[in-house]
Amino acid sequence: MKNRALKIVSSQNGAVLVLALLVVTLLAIFALGAILTSSQNLNMGAEYRSYQNSLYVSDGGTDFTTGLIMRTFSNGLTVQNSDSNSQYFVFCIPGGPCTPKSAASPSDPTAISRFQNKLNGTLINSGDTAANTPNLMLSYATGDVAKIVVEYVKTKIQAGSSSEFAARYEGIGSGSAGGVGIYFRVDGYNSNPIGEQSTVRTEYKCIEGGGRCL
């Protein structure tokens, strides 16, 4: 009778031990799942931030280039060399070496001439791509680089005071309307070390007036 009682107690202890092990195992699985989920979320967040940064670099490159186009028109359609404006950008020759700059130095005259020909409309549909054959490269203090391509699109006469007069409208602003609109396509490209890539395409319209973009 005594031995039978001991066996029952031993069996109960074994069941409790097995149940405890099962509970511990389940808790370990849940904890591991939570850790893996957190790690995955962190990785996804880091990748998103990296892609977002790449997008900002490309977009900043297009914004810089529209300003460069404006300055070029204000300078009589003469492109100022990179050491005159900024030490962080350089004009590129398609198919030639083009590396980011960290100090002021003049760009290759051929690259400057090509960029200038694109702005004055003598070079159209060049086939240049921002990723492979950029027209200029812009370096950021963070080490990021934006590759830029500019393409002349078209020239279009804008609606002006003559058409408004014909339509019997001579309201506020009609006298300053009109002019020639020169359209450019600006592509910005960035690729970072972890493989994130981004391309931003914008269309810039220069309303030429008095030798500058209005």
Short mmCIF file of C-alpha atoms in Angstrom, two decimals:
data_model
loop_
_atom_site.label_atom_id
_atom_site.label_comp_id
_atom_site.label_asym_id
_atom_site.label_seq_id
_atom_site.Cartn_x
_atom_site.Cartn_y
_atom_site.Cartn_z
CA MET A 1 0.00 0.00 0.00
CA LYS A 2 2.85 2.30 0.88
CA ASN A 3 4.66 1.57 -2.39
CA ARG A 4 1.46 2.21 -4.33
CA ALA A 5 1.06 5.62 -2.68
CA LEU A 6 4.65 6.52 -3.55
CA LYS A 7 4.05 5.56 -7.18
CA ILE A 8 0.99 7.82 -7.34
CA VAL A 9 2.93 10.73 -5.84
CA SER A 10 5.83 10.11 -8.24
CA SER A 11 3.46 10.04 -11.20
CA GLN A 12 1.89 13.32 -10.09
CA ASN A 13 5.31 14.94 -9.74
CA GLY A 14 6.26 13.74 -13.20
CA ALA A 15 3.09 15.18 -14.69
CA VAL A 16 3.76 18.53 -13.01
CA LEU A 17 7.32 18.50 -14.30
CA VAL A 18 6.19 17.72 -17.85
CA LEU A 19 3.55 20.46 -17.65
CA ALA A 20 6.14 22.93 -16.37
CA LEU A 21 8.49 22.04 -19.21
CA LEU A 22 5.70 22.52 -21.75
CA VAL A 23 4.86 25.94 -20.30
CA VAL A 24 8.52 26.99 -20.34
CA THR A 25 8.87 25.77 -23.93
CA LEU A 26 5.80 27.71 -25.04
CA LEU A 27 7.03 30.86 -23.29
CA ALA A 28 10.42 30.47 -24.97
CA ILE A 29 8.73 30.12 -28.39
CA PHE A 30 6.62 33.22 -27.77
CA ALA A 31 9.66 35.18 -26.61
CA LEU A 32 11.68 34.09 -29.64
CA GLY A 33 8.81 35.08 -31.93
CA ALA A 34 8.61 38.50 -30.29
CA ILE A 35 12.36 39.00 -30.67
CA LEU A 36 12.31 37.98 -34.33
CA THR A 37 9.33 40.27 -35.02
CA SER A 38 11.05 43.20 -33.31
CA SER A 39 14.27 42.57 -35.24
CA GLN A 40 12.34 42.38 -38.50
CA ASN A 41 10.54 45.64 -37.74
CA LEU A 42 13.85 47.31 -36.91
CA ASN A 43 15.38 46.10 -40.18
CA MET A 44 12.36 47.27 -42.17
CA GLY A 45 12.53 50.65 -40.44
CA ALA A 46 16.22 50.99 -41.22
CA GLU A 47 15.68 50.05 -44.87
CA TYR A 48 12.82 52.54 -45.17
CA ARG A 49 14.93 55.33 -43.67
CA SER A 50 17.76 54.45 -46.04
CA TYR A 51 15.42 54.55 -49.04
CA GLN A 52 13.90 57.81 -47.78
CA ASN A 53 17.36 59.35 -47.50
CA SER A 54 18.20 58.20 -51.03
CA LEU A 55 14.99 59.81 -52.28
CA TYR A 56 15.83 63.10 -50.55
CA VAL A 57 19.31 63.11 -52.09
CA SER A 58 17.89 62.64 -55.60
CA ASP A 59 15.23 65.29 -55.05
CA GLY A 60 17.80 67.72 -53.68
CA GLY A 61 19.89 67.17 -56.80
CA THR A 62 17.01 68.19 -59.08
CA ASP A 63 16.31 71.26 -56.94
CA PHE A 64 19.98 72.31 -57.11
CA THR A 65 20.01 71.86 -60.89
CA THR A 66 16.96 74.05 -61.50
CA GLY A 67 18.80 76.79 -59.61
CA LEU A 68 21.86 76.17 -61.78
CA ILE A 69 19.72 76.56 -64.91
CA MET A 70 18.36 79.87 -63.61
CA ARG A 71 21.88 81.16 -62.89
CA THR A 72 23.03 80.07 -66.34
CA PHE A 73 20.27 82.04 -68.08
CA SER A 74 20.99 85.06 -65.89
CA ASN A 75 24.64 84.76 -66.94
CA GLY A 76 23.81 85.07 -70.63
CA LEU A 77 23.49 81.31 -71.20
CA THR A 78 27.08 80.85 -70.13
CA VAL A 79 27.66 78.02 -67.67
CA GLN A 80 29.87 79.10 -64.81
CA ASN A 81 32.54 76.60 -63.87
CA SER A 82 32.00 74.55 -60.76
CA ASP A 83 34.80 76.22 -58.83
CA SER A 84 32.98 79.55 -59.23
CA ASN A 85 29.75 78.37 -57.62
CA SER A 86 30.36 75.38 -55.41
CA GLN A 87 33.14 72.95 -54.61
CA TYR A 88 30.67 70.10 -54.39
CA PHE A 89 29.56 69.58 -57.97
CA VAL A 90 31.29 68.66 -61.19
CA PHE A 91 30.17 68.45 -64.82
CA CYS A 92 30.54 65.05 -66.49
CA ILE A 93 31.31 63.75 -69.96
CA PRO A 94 29.13 60.78 -71.01
CA GLY A 95 31.30 57.68 -71.07
CA GLY A 96 34.18 59.49 -69.42
CA PRO A 97 35.39 59.39 -65.82
CA CYS A 98 33.24 61.36 -63.41
CA THR A 99 34.00 61.24 -59.71
CA PRO A 100 32.58 63.28 -56.84
CA LYS A 101 34.64 66.26 -55.74
CA SER A 102 35.67 67.18 -52.23
CA ALA A 103 37.58 70.33 -53.17
CA ALA A 104 37.15 73.15 -55.65
CA SER A 105 38.53 72.42 -59.10
CA PRO A 106 37.37 73.30 -62.61
CA SER A 107 35.34 70.82 -64.64
CA ASP A 108 36.29 69.53 -68.08
CA PRO A 109 35.44 72.22 -70.70
CA THR A 110 33.86 69.57 -72.94
CA ALA A 111 31.45 68.60 -70.18
CA ILE A 112 30.55 72.24 -69.57
CA SER A 113 29.98 72.82 -73.29
CA ARG A 114 27.69 69.79 -73.50
CA PHE A 115 25.61 71.01 -70.57
CA GLN A 116 25.40 74.48 -72.09
CA ASN A 117 24.27 73.06 -75.46
CA LYS A 118 21.45 71.27 -73.70
CA LEU A 119 20.23 74.50 -72.17
CA ASN A 120 20.30 76.50 -75.41
CA GLY A 121 18.49 73.72 -77.29
CA THR A 122 21.23 72.76 -79.73
CA LEU A 123 21.53 69.30 -78.15
CA ILE A 124 18.25 67.43 -77.73
CA ASN A 125 17.35 63.79 -77.12
CA SER A 126 20.90 63.01 -76.08
CA GLY A 127 20.00 59.65 -74.57
CA ASP A 128 21.88 60.45 -71.36
CA THR A 129 20.69 58.71 -68.19
CA ALA A 130 21.24 59.90 -64.65
CA ALA A 131 22.39 56.48 -63.43
CA ASN A 132 24.94 55.74 -66.17
CA THR A 133 25.76 58.91 -68.12
CA PRO A 134 25.06 61.91 -65.87
CA ASN A 135 25.68 65.50 -66.92
CA LEU A 136 26.80 66.52 -63.45
CA MET A 137 27.36 65.06 -60.00
CA LEU A 138 26.49 66.79 -56.74
CA SER A 139 28.28 65.73 -53.55
CA TYR A 140 26.73 66.20 -50.10
CA ALA A 141 28.62 66.71 -46.86
CA THR A 142 27.21 63.34 -45.70
CA GLY A 143 29.06 61.58 -48.52
CA ASP A 144 25.91 61.01 -50.59
CA VAL A 145 26.07 61.75 -54.31
CA ALA A 146 23.29 62.81 -56.68
CA LYS A 147 23.75 62.16 -60.40
CA ILE A 148 21.88 64.58 -62.63
CA VAL A 149 20.76 64.65 -66.26
CA VAL A 150 19.16 67.65 -67.98
CA GLU A 151 17.27 67.40 -71.27
CA TYR A 152 15.76 70.20 -73.34
CA VAL A 153 12.09 69.36 -73.96
CA LYS A 154 10.46 72.20 -75.90
CA THR A 155 9.94 75.92 -76.27
CA LYS A 156 6.39 77.20 -76.12
CA ILE A 157 4.88 80.66 -76.48
CA GLN A 158 2.95 81.39 -73.30
CA ALA A 159 -0.48 82.98 -73.23
CA GLY A 160 0.06 86.72 -73.04
CA SER A 161 -1.55 90.11 -73.19
CA SER A 162 -2.27 89.89 -76.95
CA SER A 163 -4.43 86.79 -76.57
CA GLU A 164 -6.07 88.24 -73.48
CA PHE A 165 -6.83 91.46 -75.35
CA ALA A 166 -8.45 89.42 -78.11
CA ALA A 167 -10.53 87.69 -75.45
CA ARG A 168 -11.45 91.12 -74.02
CA TYR A 169 -9.63 90.48 -70.75
CA GLU A 170 -7.31 93.18 -69.52
CA GLY A 171 -7.44 92.51 -65.81
CA ILE A 172 -4.74 92.55 -63.17
CA GLY A 173 -1.60 90.75 -64.28
CA SER A 174 -2.42 90.65 -67.98
CA GLY A 175 0.35 93.10 -68.83
CA SER A 176 3.00 90.87 -67.26
CA ALA A 177 1.70 87.68 -68.83
CA GLY A 178 3.17 86.04 -71.89
CA GLY A 179 6.73 85.32 -72.84
CA VAL A 180 8.51 82.21 -74.01
CA GLY A 181 8.43 79.11 -71.85
CA ILE A 182 11.50 76.88 -72.14
CA TYR A 183 10.87 73.41 -70.74
CA PHE A 184 13.57 71.12 -69.33
CA ARG A 185 13.43 67.64 -67.88
CA VAL A 186 15.69 67.11 -64.87
CA ASP A 187 16.42 63.59 -63.58
CA GLY A 188 18.13 62.96 -60.26
CA TYR A 189 19.56 59.56 -59.25
CA ASN A 190 21.11 58.20 -56.06
CA SER A 191 22.38 54.78 -55.03
CA ASN A 192 23.63 54.06 -51.50
CA PRO A 193 25.97 51.32 -50.19
CA ILE A 194 23.16 49.03 -48.99
CA GLY A 195 21.59 48.88 -52.45
CA GLU A 196 18.76 51.39 -52.14
CA GLN A 197 18.23 53.37 -55.36
CA SER A 198 15.95 56.25 -56.21
CA THR A 199 15.22 58.35 -59.28
CA VAL A 200 13.33 61.63 -59.23
CA ARG A 201 12.10 63.26 -62.45
CA THR A 202 10.93 66.86 -62.57
CA GLU A 203 9.98 69.25 -65.35
CA TYR A 204 11.26 72.79 -65.02
CA LYS A 205 9.74 75.67 -66.97
CA CYS A 206 11.88 78.75 -67.48
CA ILE A 207 9.87 81.81 -68.53
CA GLU A 208 12.56 83.74 -70.36
CA GLY A 209 12.42 87.46 -69.81
CA GLY A 210 15.16 90.04 -69.97
CA GLY A 211 17.88 87.42 -70.28
CA ARG A 212 16.83 85.50 -67.19
CA CYS A 213 14.24 83.03 -65.94
CA LEU A 214 11.24 84.73 -64.38
#
